[in-house]
Amino acid sequence: MDLRGDYGCFFMKTKGTREVGFVIYIKTNYLLKHHPKIKLNYFDDKTKNFSSKPHTRNKIWYIMVSGKIGRIGESLEDFTLTKFKDMFTKYSEEIYNYTDYPSSSDLFTAMKDSKTGIPKVFTKKWFEHQYKFIESQYAIIV
């Protein structure tokens, strides 16, 4: 897994189910410098409530979208690079870097034609929709 630059995105297939999802990651130093008002939301075990705090330097924060219906999950902690890579390589069968595929059609073809393939519910149109969503999120990040 190659994390290029201050932020990026990769698609993955979950081990076993081959469900497709993607992760948009941002290095926290970039967040702290360019978007200091974006806080880390976390669950406070003492109060049993969600709270927020500034991000921790030299870590990675992410948003994950998984499955056909697009379940969205926000990271509730900042991860070290090693822990971040371990987490996604442990549960992912294959990982595809967004920047390696200039179009959604290219990524769809690569994932569909891979050794394990993808479930039929992940169509070319689904990939087009995800590419548009990622581009809109990149516009906010930059």
Short mmCIF file of N, CA, C and O in Angstrom, two decimals:
data_model
loop_
_atom_site.label_atom_id
_atom_site.label_comp_id
_atom_site.label_asym_id
_atom_site.label_seq_id
_atom_site.Cartn_x
_atom_site.Cartn_y
_atom_site.Cartn_z
N MET A 1 0.86 -1.18 0.00
CA MET A 1 0.00 0.00 0.00
C MET A 1 0.90 1.23 0.00
O MET A 1 1.74 1.40 0.85
N ASP A 2 0.70 2.08 -0.99
CA ASP A 2 1.52 3.26 -1.17
C ASP A 2 0.68 4.50 -0.87
O ASP A 2 -0.26 4.80 -1.60
N LEU A 3 1.00 5.20 0.22
CA LEU A 3 0.27 6.42 0.56
C LEU A 3 1.05 7.61 0.02
O LEU A 3 2.05 8.01 0.58
N ARG A 4 0.56 8.15 -1.07
CA ARG A 4 1.25 9.22 -1.78
C ARG A 4 0.75 10.58 -1.31
O ARG A 4 -0.45 10.80 -1.23
N GLY A 5 1.64 11.49 -1.08
CA GLY A 5 1.26 12.86 -0.76
C GLY A 5 0.59 13.02 0.58
O GLY A 5 0.60 12.12 1.43
N ASP A 6 -0.02 14.19 0.78
CA ASP A 6 -0.66 14.53 2.05
C ASP A 6 -2.05 13.93 2.19
O ASP A 6 -2.60 13.86 3.28
N TYR A 7 -2.65 13.54 1.09
CA TYR A 7 -3.97 12.92 1.11
C TYR A 7 -4.11 12.04 -0.12
O TYR A 7 -3.35 12.17 -1.07
N GLY A 8 -5.06 11.14 -0.08
CA GLY A 8 -5.26 10.27 -1.22
C GLY A 8 -6.44 9.35 -1.03
O GLY A 8 -7.22 9.51 -0.09
N CYS A 9 -6.54 8.38 -1.91
CA CYS A 9 -7.67 7.47 -1.88
C CYS A 9 -7.25 6.13 -2.46
O CYS A 9 -6.42 6.08 -3.36
N PHE A 10 -7.78 5.07 -1.91
CA PHE A 10 -7.58 3.76 -2.49
C PHE A 10 -8.87 2.95 -2.40
O PHE A 10 -9.68 3.14 -1.50
N PHE A 11 -9.06 2.11 -3.39
CA PHE A 11 -10.18 1.17 -3.42
C PHE A 11 -9.67 -0.17 -2.94
O PHE A 11 -8.50 -0.48 -3.08
N MET A 12 -10.56 -0.97 -2.38
CA MET A 12 -10.15 -2.29 -1.89
C MET A 12 -11.30 -3.28 -2.02
O MET A 12 -12.45 -2.90 -2.15
N LYS A 13 -10.93 -4.54 -2.01
CA LYS A 13 -11.90 -5.63 -1.95
C LYS A 13 -11.73 -6.31 -0.60
O LYS A 13 -10.62 -6.67 -0.21
N THR A 14 -12.82 -6.48 0.11
CA THR A 14 -12.79 -7.13 1.43
C THR A 14 -12.52 -8.61 1.25
O THR A 14 -13.08 -9.25 0.35
N LYS A 15 -11.67 -9.15 2.12
CA LYS A 15 -11.39 -10.59 2.08
C LYS A 15 -12.68 -11.37 2.28
O LYS A 15 -13.52 -11.01 3.09
N GLY A 16 -12.84 -12.43 1.54
CA GLY A 16 -14.02 -13.28 1.69
C GLY A 16 -15.19 -12.83 0.84
O GLY A 16 -15.56 -13.49 -0.11
N THR A 17 -15.76 -11.66 1.14
CA THR A 17 -16.96 -11.21 0.42
C THR A 17 -16.65 -10.52 -0.89
O THR A 17 -17.52 -10.38 -1.73
N ARG A 18 -15.41 -10.03 -1.06
CA ARG A 18 -14.99 -9.25 -2.22
C ARG A 18 -15.80 -7.96 -2.36
O ARG A 18 -15.84 -7.36 -3.43
N GLU A 19 -16.46 -7.53 -1.28
CA GLU A 19 -17.21 -6.28 -1.32
C GLU A 19 -16.23 -5.14 -1.59
O GLU A 19 -15.13 -5.11 -1.06
N VAL A 20 -16.64 -4.20 -2.43
CA VAL A 20 -15.78 -3.10 -2.83
C VAL A 20 -16.07 -1.89 -1.95
O VAL A 20 -17.22 -1.58 -1.65
N GLY A 21 -15.02 -1.22 -1.55
CA GLY A 21 -15.15 0.02 -0.79
C GLY A 21 -13.96 0.90 -1.09
O GLY A 21 -13.05 0.52 -1.84
N PHE A 22 -13.96 2.10 -0.53
CA PHE A 22 -12.79 2.96 -0.70
C PHE A 22 -12.56 3.80 0.54
O PHE A 22 -13.44 3.98 1.36
N VAL A 23 -11.33 4.26 0.65
CA VAL A 23 -10.90 5.05 1.79
C VAL A 23 -10.27 6.34 1.27
O VAL A 23 -9.43 6.30 0.37
N ILE A 24 -10.72 7.47 1.82
CA ILE A 24 -10.05 8.74 1.58
C ILE A 24 -9.27 9.04 2.84
O ILE A 24 -9.84 9.11 3.93
N TYR A 25 -7.96 9.15 2.72
CA TYR A 25 -7.12 9.40 3.89
C TYR A 25 -6.47 10.78 3.79
O TYR A 25 -6.25 11.31 2.70
N ILE A 26 -6.19 11.35 4.94
CA ILE A 26 -5.53 12.65 5.02
C ILE A 26 -4.49 12.57 6.14
O ILE A 26 -4.81 12.14 7.25
N LYS A 27 -3.29 12.98 5.84
CA LYS A 27 -2.26 13.02 6.88
C LYS A 27 -2.58 14.19 7.81
O LYS A 27 -2.96 15.28 7.36
N THR A 28 -2.48 13.95 9.11
CA THR A 28 -2.93 14.95 10.09
C THR A 28 -2.12 16.24 10.06
O THR A 28 -2.65 17.29 10.36
N ASN A 29 -0.85 16.18 9.69
CA ASN A 29 -0.07 17.42 9.59
C ASN A 29 -0.68 18.35 8.54
O ASN A 29 -0.73 19.56 8.72
N TYR A 30 -1.17 17.76 7.45
CA TYR A 30 -1.83 18.55 6.41
C TYR A 30 -3.13 19.15 6.94
O TYR A 30 -3.42 20.32 6.73
N LEU A 31 -3.90 18.35 7.65
CA LEU A 31 -5.15 18.84 8.25
C LEU A 31 -4.89 20.00 9.21
O LEU A 31 -5.57 21.02 9.18
N LEU A 32 -3.92 19.81 10.09
CA LEU A 32 -3.62 20.84 11.10
C LEU A 32 -3.16 22.14 10.45
O LEU A 32 -3.49 23.23 10.93
N LYS A 33 -2.44 22.04 9.34
CA LYS A 33 -1.94 23.24 8.66
C LYS A 33 -3.02 23.92 7.82
O LYS A 33 -3.18 25.14 7.86
N HIS A 34 -3.76 23.14 7.04
CA HIS A 34 -4.70 23.72 6.06
C HIS A 34 -6.15 23.77 6.53
O HIS A 34 -6.94 24.54 5.99
N HIS A 35 -6.53 22.92 7.46
CA HIS A 35 -7.91 22.87 7.95
C HIS A 35 -7.93 22.69 9.47
O HIS A 35 -8.44 21.69 9.97
N PRO A 36 -7.40 23.66 10.20
CA PRO A 36 -7.28 23.49 11.66
C PRO A 36 -8.62 23.38 12.40
O PRO A 36 -8.67 22.88 13.52
N LYS A 37 -9.70 23.79 11.76
CA LYS A 37 -11.00 23.72 12.42
C LYS A 37 -11.62 22.32 12.36
O LYS A 37 -12.58 22.03 13.06
N ILE A 38 -11.09 21.46 11.51
CA ILE A 38 -11.59 20.08 11.44
C ILE A 38 -11.02 19.33 12.64
O ILE A 38 -9.82 19.18 12.78
N LYS A 39 -11.89 18.89 13.50
CA LYS A 39 -11.50 18.20 14.73
C LYS A 39 -11.70 16.70 14.59
O LYS A 39 -12.44 16.22 13.73
N LEU A 40 -11.07 15.96 15.49
CA LEU A 40 -11.23 14.51 15.55
C LEU A 40 -12.42 14.21 16.46
O LEU A 40 -12.42 14.59 17.64
N ASN A 41 -13.43 13.56 15.91
CA ASN A 41 -14.56 13.12 16.73
C ASN A 41 -14.19 11.77 17.33
O ASN A 41 -13.64 10.91 16.64
N TYR A 42 -14.48 11.59 18.60
CA TYR A 42 -14.14 10.33 19.27
C TYR A 42 -15.18 10.04 20.34
O TYR A 42 -15.96 10.91 20.74
N PHE A 43 -15.21 8.80 20.79
CA PHE A 43 -16.14 8.39 21.84
C PHE A 43 -15.39 8.41 23.17
O PHE A 43 -14.37 7.76 23.33
N ASP A 44 -15.90 9.19 24.11
CA ASP A 44 -15.30 9.32 25.43
C ASP A 44 -15.88 8.24 26.33
O ASP A 44 -17.07 8.28 26.68
N ASP A 45 -15.06 7.27 26.73
CA ASP A 45 -15.53 6.16 27.56
C ASP A 45 -16.00 6.62 28.94
O ASP A 45 -16.89 6.01 29.52
N LYS A 46 -15.41 7.69 29.46
CA LYS A 46 -15.80 8.16 30.79
C LYS A 46 -17.20 8.76 30.80
O LYS A 46 -18.01 8.45 31.65
N THR A 47 -17.48 9.61 29.82
CA THR A 47 -18.79 10.28 29.78
C THR A 47 -19.81 9.52 28.96
O THR A 47 -20.99 9.86 28.98
N LYS A 48 -19.35 8.53 28.19
CA LYS A 48 -20.22 7.74 27.29
C LYS A 48 -20.88 8.62 26.23
O LYS A 48 -22.00 8.38 25.80
N ASN A 49 -20.15 9.65 25.81
CA ASN A 49 -20.64 10.58 24.78
C ASN A 49 -19.56 10.79 23.74
O ASN A 49 -18.38 10.58 24.00
N PHE A 50 -20.00 11.25 22.57
CA PHE A 50 -19.03 11.65 21.55
C PHE A 50 -18.53 13.04 21.88
O PHE A 50 -19.26 13.88 22.40
N SER A 51 -17.28 13.28 21.57
CA SER A 51 -16.67 14.57 21.81
C SER A 51 -15.70 14.85 20.67
O SER A 51 -15.58 14.05 19.74
N SER A 52 -15.01 15.96 20.70
CA SER A 52 -14.02 16.26 19.66
C SER A 52 -12.79 16.90 20.27
O SER A 52 -12.86 17.49 21.35
N LYS A 53 -11.68 16.75 19.57
CA LYS A 53 -10.41 17.31 20.01
C LYS A 53 -9.55 17.55 18.77
O LYS A 53 -9.85 17.01 17.69
N PRO A 54 -8.48 18.34 18.90
CA PRO A 54 -7.59 18.54 17.74
C PRO A 54 -6.92 17.23 17.32
O PRO A 54 -6.74 16.33 18.13
N HIS A 55 -6.58 17.15 16.06
CA HIS A 55 -5.88 15.97 15.55
C HIS A 55 -4.46 15.91 16.12
O HIS A 55 -3.89 16.91 16.50
N THR A 56 -3.89 14.71 16.13
CA THR A 56 -2.53 14.47 16.60
C THR A 56 -1.57 14.55 15.42
O THR A 56 -1.85 14.00 14.36
N ARG A 57 -0.44 15.21 15.62
CA ARG A 57 0.56 15.34 14.55
C ARG A 57 1.12 13.99 14.13
O ARG A 57 1.17 13.05 14.92
N ASN A 58 1.56 13.92 12.87
CA ASN A 58 2.27 12.76 12.31
C ASN A 58 1.43 11.47 12.33
O ASN A 58 1.97 10.39 12.54
N LYS A 59 0.15 11.61 12.08
CA LYS A 59 -0.73 10.44 12.02
C LYS A 59 -1.59 10.53 10.75
O LYS A 59 -1.43 11.42 9.94
N ILE A 60 -2.53 9.60 10.63
CA ILE A 60 -3.42 9.56 9.46
C ILE A 60 -4.87 9.45 9.95
O ILE A 60 -5.17 8.69 10.86
N TRP A 61 -5.75 10.20 9.32
CA TRP A 61 -7.18 10.18 9.61
C TRP A 61 -7.88 9.80 8.30
O TRP A 61 -7.40 10.11 7.21
N TYR A 62 -9.01 9.09 8.40
CA TYR A 62 -9.65 8.64 7.16
C TYR A 62 -11.17 8.60 7.27
O TYR A 62 -11.74 8.60 8.35
N ILE A 63 -11.77 8.54 6.09
CA ILE A 63 -13.21 8.29 5.93
C ILE A 63 -13.30 7.09 5.00
O ILE A 63 -12.61 7.03 3.98
N MET A 64 -14.12 6.12 5.37
CA MET A 64 -14.27 4.91 4.56
C MET A 64 -15.71 4.78 4.07
O MET A 64 -16.64 5.01 4.82
N VAL A 65 -15.85 4.44 2.82
CA VAL A 65 -17.17 4.18 2.23
C VAL A 65 -17.13 2.73 1.75
O VAL A 65 -16.24 2.35 0.99
N SER A 66 -18.08 1.92 2.22
CA SER A 66 -18.04 0.52 1.84
C SER A 66 -19.38 0.01 1.36
O SER A 66 -20.43 0.47 1.81
N GLY A 67 -19.31 -0.93 0.47
CA GLY A 67 -20.51 -1.63 0.02
C GLY A 67 -21.32 -0.90 -1.02
O GLY A 67 -21.10 0.26 -1.33
N LYS A 68 -22.27 -1.62 -1.55
CA LYS A 68 -23.14 -1.12 -2.61
C LYS A 68 -23.96 0.08 -2.14
O LYS A 68 -24.15 1.03 -2.87
N ILE A 69 -24.42 0.06 -0.89
CA ILE A 69 -25.26 1.17 -0.41
C ILE A 69 -24.44 2.32 0.14
O ILE A 69 -24.97 3.36 0.48
N GLY A 70 -23.12 2.15 0.22
CA GLY A 70 -22.25 3.26 0.60
C GLY A 70 -22.26 3.61 2.07
O GLY A 70 -22.40 4.77 2.44
N ARG A 71 -22.10 2.62 2.94
CA ARG A 71 -21.98 2.92 4.36
C ARG A 71 -20.74 3.78 4.57
O ARG A 71 -19.66 3.44 4.11
N ILE A 72 -20.90 4.87 5.29
CA ILE A 72 -19.78 5.79 5.52
C ILE A 72 -19.33 5.67 6.96
O ILE A 72 -20.13 5.71 7.88
N GLY A 73 -18.02 5.52 7.14
CA GLY A 73 -17.46 5.46 8.48
C GLY A 73 -16.33 6.46 8.61
O GLY A 73 -15.48 6.58 7.72
N GLU A 74 -16.33 7.19 9.69
CA GLU A 74 -15.28 8.16 9.96
C GLU A 74 -14.36 7.59 11.03
O GLU A 74 -14.81 7.02 12.01
N SER A 75 -13.08 7.76 10.84
CA SER A 75 -12.11 7.29 11.81
C SER A 75 -12.30 8.03 13.13
O SER A 75 -12.39 9.26 13.15
N LEU A 76 -12.39 7.29 14.23
CA LEU A 76 -12.57 7.90 15.55
C LEU A 76 -11.24 8.06 16.28
O LEU A 76 -11.21 8.39 17.46
N GLU A 77 -10.16 7.81 15.57
CA GLU A 77 -8.83 8.05 16.13
C GLU A 77 -7.87 8.34 14.99
O GLU A 77 -8.14 8.03 13.83
N ASP A 78 -6.75 8.98 15.32
CA ASP A 78 -5.69 9.19 14.35
C ASP A 78 -4.75 7.99 14.45
O ASP A 78 -4.39 7.58 15.54
N PHE A 79 -4.37 7.44 13.32
CA PHE A 79 -3.57 6.22 13.29
C PHE A 79 -2.13 6.50 12.88
O PHE A 79 -1.88 7.37 12.05
N THR A 80 -1.21 5.71 13.41
CA THR A 80 0.15 5.75 12.90
C THR A 80 0.13 5.14 11.51
O THR A 80 -0.79 4.38 11.17
N LEU A 81 1.14 5.43 10.73
CA LEU A 81 1.22 4.90 9.37
C LEU A 81 1.22 3.37 9.39
O LEU A 81 0.51 2.73 8.62
N THR A 82 1.98 2.78 10.29
CA THR A 82 2.07 1.32 10.39
C THR A 82 0.72 0.71 10.74
O THR A 82 0.28 -0.25 10.10
N LYS A 83 0.05 1.25 11.75
CA LYS A 83 -1.24 0.71 12.17
C LYS A 83 -2.28 0.85 11.06
O LYS A 83 -3.09 -0.04 10.82
N PHE A 84 -2.25 1.98 10.37
CA PHE A 84 -3.17 2.24 9.26
C PHE A 84 -2.97 1.20 8.16
O PHE A 84 -3.92 0.58 7.69
N LYS A 85 -1.73 1.01 7.74
CA LYS A 85 -1.45 0.03 6.67
C LYS A 85 -1.82 -1.38 7.11
O LYS A 85 -2.42 -2.13 6.35
N ASP A 86 -1.47 -1.75 8.34
CA ASP A 86 -1.78 -3.09 8.85
C ASP A 86 -3.28 -3.35 8.86
O ASP A 86 -3.74 -4.43 8.49
N MET A 87 -4.04 -2.36 9.29
CA MET A 87 -5.49 -2.52 9.39
C MET A 87 -6.11 -2.83 8.03
O MET A 87 -6.92 -3.73 7.90
N PHE A 88 -5.72 -2.09 7.00
CA PHE A 88 -6.34 -2.28 5.70
C PHE A 88 -5.77 -3.47 4.94
O PHE A 88 -6.49 -4.13 4.20
N THR A 89 -4.51 -3.79 5.11
CA THR A 89 -3.98 -4.97 4.43
C THR A 89 -4.49 -6.25 5.09
O THR A 89 -4.64 -7.27 4.42
N LYS A 90 -4.80 -6.21 6.38
CA LYS A 90 -5.33 -7.39 7.08
C LYS A 90 -6.71 -7.79 6.56
O LYS A 90 -7.02 -8.97 6.41
N TYR A 91 -7.57 -6.82 6.28
CA TYR A 91 -8.95 -7.10 5.90
C TYR A 91 -9.21 -6.98 4.40
O TYR A 91 -10.31 -7.22 3.95
N SER A 92 -8.21 -6.58 3.63
CA SER A 92 -8.41 -6.37 2.20
C SER A 92 -7.75 -7.46 1.39
O SER A 92 -6.62 -7.87 1.66
N GLU A 93 -8.47 -7.90 0.38
CA GLU A 93 -7.94 -8.92 -0.53
C GLU A 93 -7.04 -8.27 -1.57
O GLU A 93 -5.98 -8.78 -1.90
N GLU A 94 -7.46 -7.15 -2.10
CA GLU A 94 -6.70 -6.41 -3.10
C GLU A 94 -6.90 -4.92 -2.85
O GLU A 94 -7.97 -4.49 -2.44
N ILE A 95 -5.85 -4.13 -3.09
CA ILE A 95 -5.92 -2.69 -2.89
C ILE A 95 -5.49 -2.01 -4.19
O ILE A 95 -4.49 -2.39 -4.80
N TYR A 96 -6.27 -1.01 -4.60
CA TYR A 96 -6.02 -0.27 -5.84
C TYR A 96 -5.91 1.22 -5.52
O TYR A 96 -6.85 1.80 -4.96
N ASN A 97 -4.80 1.84 -5.89
CA ASN A 97 -4.63 3.27 -5.64
C ASN A 97 -5.42 4.06 -6.67
O ASN A 97 -5.27 3.85 -7.88
N TYR A 98 -6.24 4.98 -6.18
CA TYR A 98 -7.11 5.81 -7.03
C TYR A 98 -6.32 6.52 -8.14
O TYR A 98 -6.77 6.59 -9.27
N THR A 99 -5.15 7.03 -7.82
CA THR A 99 -4.39 7.81 -8.81
C THR A 99 -3.79 6.95 -9.92
O THR A 99 -3.34 7.47 -10.93
N ASP A 100 -3.77 5.63 -9.74
CA ASP A 100 -3.25 4.75 -10.79
C ASP A 100 -4.26 4.51 -11.91
O ASP A 100 -3.90 3.94 -12.94
N TYR A 101 -5.51 4.94 -11.71
CA TYR A 101 -6.57 4.68 -12.69
C TYR A 101 -7.21 6.02 -13.07
O TYR A 101 -7.97 6.60 -12.29
N PRO A 102 -6.90 6.53 -14.27
CA PRO A 102 -7.38 7.86 -14.66
C PRO A 102 -8.90 7.99 -14.75
O PRO A 102 -9.44 9.08 -14.63
N SER A 103 -9.59 6.87 -14.92
CA SER A 103 -11.05 6.95 -15.01
C SER A 103 -11.69 5.82 -14.22
O SER A 103 -11.05 4.80 -13.93
N SER A 104 -12.95 6.02 -13.90
CA SER A 104 -13.69 4.98 -13.18
C SER A 104 -13.79 3.71 -14.02
O SER A 104 -13.77 2.60 -13.51
N SER A 105 -13.86 3.88 -15.32
CA SER A 105 -13.95 2.73 -16.22
C SER A 105 -12.68 1.88 -16.16
O SER A 105 -12.74 0.65 -16.17
N ASP A 106 -11.52 2.55 -16.07
CA ASP A 106 -10.24 1.83 -15.96
C ASP A 106 -10.19 1.01 -14.68
O ASP A 106 -9.75 -0.14 -14.68
N LEU A 107 -10.61 1.61 -13.57
CA LEU A 107 -10.60 0.90 -12.29
C LEU A 107 -11.60 -0.26 -12.30
O LEU A 107 -11.28 -1.36 -11.85
N PHE A 108 -12.79 -0.01 -12.80
CA PHE A 108 -13.81 -1.06 -12.90
C PHE A 108 -13.26 -2.27 -13.67
O PHE A 108 -13.37 -3.40 -13.21
N THR A 109 -12.64 -2.01 -14.81
CA THR A 109 -12.10 -3.09 -15.64
C THR A 109 -10.99 -3.84 -14.89
O THR A 109 -10.98 -5.08 -14.89
N ALA A 110 -10.11 -3.11 -14.22
CA ALA A 110 -9.01 -3.75 -13.50
C ALA A 110 -9.53 -4.65 -12.38
O ALA A 110 -9.07 -5.78 -12.19
N MET A 111 -10.52 -4.16 -11.63
CA MET A 111 -11.05 -4.95 -10.52
C MET A 111 -11.87 -6.13 -11.02
O MET A 111 -11.80 -7.23 -10.47
N LYS A 112 -12.65 -5.90 -12.05
CA LYS A 112 -13.50 -6.96 -12.60
C LYS A 112 -12.65 -8.08 -13.23
O LYS A 112 -12.96 -9.25 -13.07
N ASP A 113 -11.58 -7.69 -13.90
CA ASP A 113 -10.73 -8.66 -14.60
C ASP A 113 -9.65 -9.28 -13.71
O ASP A 113 -8.88 -10.10 -14.18
N SER A 114 -9.60 -8.88 -12.45
CA SER A 114 -8.59 -9.45 -11.55
C SER A 114 -8.88 -10.92 -11.29
O SER A 114 -9.95 -11.43 -11.64
N LYS A 115 -7.95 -11.58 -10.65
CA LYS A 115 -8.08 -13.01 -10.38
C LYS A 115 -9.37 -13.34 -9.62
O LYS A 115 -10.02 -14.34 -9.88
N THR A 116 -9.77 -12.49 -8.67
CA THR A 116 -10.95 -12.78 -7.84
C THR A 116 -12.23 -12.12 -8.34
O THR A 116 -13.31 -12.46 -7.91
N GLY A 117 -12.11 -11.15 -9.24
CA GLY A 117 -13.30 -10.47 -9.76
C GLY A 117 -14.02 -9.66 -8.70
O GLY A 117 -13.50 -9.46 -7.60
N ILE A 118 -15.21 -9.17 -9.03
CA ILE A 118 -16.03 -8.42 -8.07
C ILE A 118 -17.48 -8.86 -8.21
O ILE A 118 -17.89 -9.31 -9.28
N PRO A 119 -18.28 -8.73 -7.14
CA PRO A 119 -19.70 -9.07 -7.25
C PRO A 119 -20.40 -8.20 -8.30
O PRO A 119 -20.03 -7.05 -8.52
N LYS A 120 -21.41 -8.76 -8.95
CA LYS A 120 -22.10 -8.08 -10.04
C LYS A 120 -22.81 -6.79 -9.63
O LYS A 120 -23.10 -5.96 -10.48
N VAL A 121 -23.10 -6.62 -8.33
CA VAL A 121 -23.79 -5.40 -7.90
C VAL A 121 -22.92 -4.17 -8.06
O VAL A 121 -23.41 -3.05 -8.10
N PHE A 122 -21.58 -4.35 -8.17
CA PHE A 122 -20.68 -3.22 -8.36
C PHE A 122 -20.49 -3.00 -9.86
O PHE A 122 -19.64 -3.60 -10.50
N THR A 123 -21.32 -2.11 -10.38
CA THR A 123 -21.38 -1.86 -11.82
C THR A 123 -20.48 -0.70 -12.22
O THR A 123 -19.95 0.03 -11.38
N LYS A 124 -20.36 -0.53 -13.53
CA LYS A 124 -19.60 0.61 -14.06
C LYS A 124 -20.20 1.92 -13.56
O LYS A 124 -19.49 2.87 -13.22
N LYS A 125 -21.51 1.98 -13.48
CA LYS A 125 -22.20 3.18 -13.01
C LYS A 125 -21.87 3.45 -11.53
O LYS A 125 -21.69 4.60 -11.13
N TRP A 126 -21.78 2.40 -10.73
CA TRP A 126 -21.41 2.56 -9.32
C TRP A 126 -20.03 3.19 -9.21
O TRP A 126 -19.81 4.12 -8.43
N PHE A 127 -19.08 2.70 -10.02
CA PHE A 127 -17.73 3.26 -10.00
C PHE A 127 -17.72 4.71 -10.46
O PHE A 127 -17.01 5.55 -9.89
N GLU A 128 -18.51 5.06 -11.47
CA GLU A 128 -18.60 6.45 -11.93
C GLU A 128 -19.08 7.36 -10.80
O GLU A 128 -18.54 8.45 -10.59
N HIS A 129 -20.10 6.91 -10.09
CA HIS A 129 -20.65 7.69 -8.97
C HIS A 129 -19.59 7.90 -7.89
O HIS A 129 -19.44 8.99 -7.35
N GLN A 130 -18.83 6.86 -7.58
CA GLN A 130 -17.79 6.98 -6.54
C GLN A 130 -16.69 7.93 -6.97
O GLN A 130 -16.21 8.72 -6.15
N TYR A 131 -16.30 7.90 -8.24
CA TYR A 131 -15.27 8.82 -8.73
C TYR A 131 -15.74 10.27 -8.59
O TYR A 131 -14.97 11.14 -8.21
N LYS A 132 -16.99 10.53 -8.91
CA LYS A 132 -17.53 11.89 -8.77
C LYS A 132 -17.52 12.33 -7.31
O LYS A 132 -17.18 13.46 -6.99
N PHE A 133 -17.89 11.42 -6.41
CA PHE A 133 -17.89 11.73 -4.98
C PHE A 133 -16.46 12.03 -4.50
O PHE A 133 -16.23 13.02 -3.80
N ILE A 134 -15.50 11.23 -4.91
CA ILE A 134 -14.11 11.45 -4.50
C ILE A 134 -13.60 12.79 -5.02
O ILE A 134 -12.96 13.56 -4.29
N GLU A 135 -13.91 13.12 -6.26
CA GLU A 135 -13.49 14.40 -6.82
C GLU A 135 -14.09 15.56 -6.03
O GLU A 135 -13.41 16.55 -5.77
N SER A 136 -15.34 15.42 -5.59
CA SER A 136 -15.96 16.50 -4.81
C SER A 136 -15.29 16.62 -3.43
O SER A 136 -15.13 17.72 -2.91
N GLN A 137 -14.87 15.50 -2.86
CA GLN A 137 -14.18 15.54 -1.56
C GLN A 137 -12.78 16.13 -1.70
O GLN A 137 -12.33 16.90 -0.85
N TYR A 138 -12.09 15.80 -2.79
CA TYR A 138 -10.76 16.38 -3.05
C TYR A 138 -10.85 17.90 -3.18
O TYR A 138 -9.98 18.61 -2.73
N ALA A 139 -11.93 18.37 -3.81
CA ALA A 139 -12.11 19.81 -3.98
C ALA A 139 -12.21 20.52 -2.63
O ALA A 139 -11.76 21.66 -2.47
N ILE A 140 -12.76 19.85 -1.64
CA ILE A 140 -12.88 20.42 -0.29
C ILE A 140 -11.54 20.37 0.44
O ILE A 140 -11.16 21.32 1.12
N ILE A 141 -10.81 19.28 0.26
CA ILE A 141 -9.56 19.06 0.98
C ILE A 141 -8.47 20.06 0.54
O ILE A 141 -7.74 20.58 1.35
N VAL A 142 -8.37 20.29 -0.77
CA VAL A 142 -7.26 21.09 -1.30
C VAL A 142 -7.38 22.54 -0.93
O VAL A 142 -8.34 23.14 -0.84
#
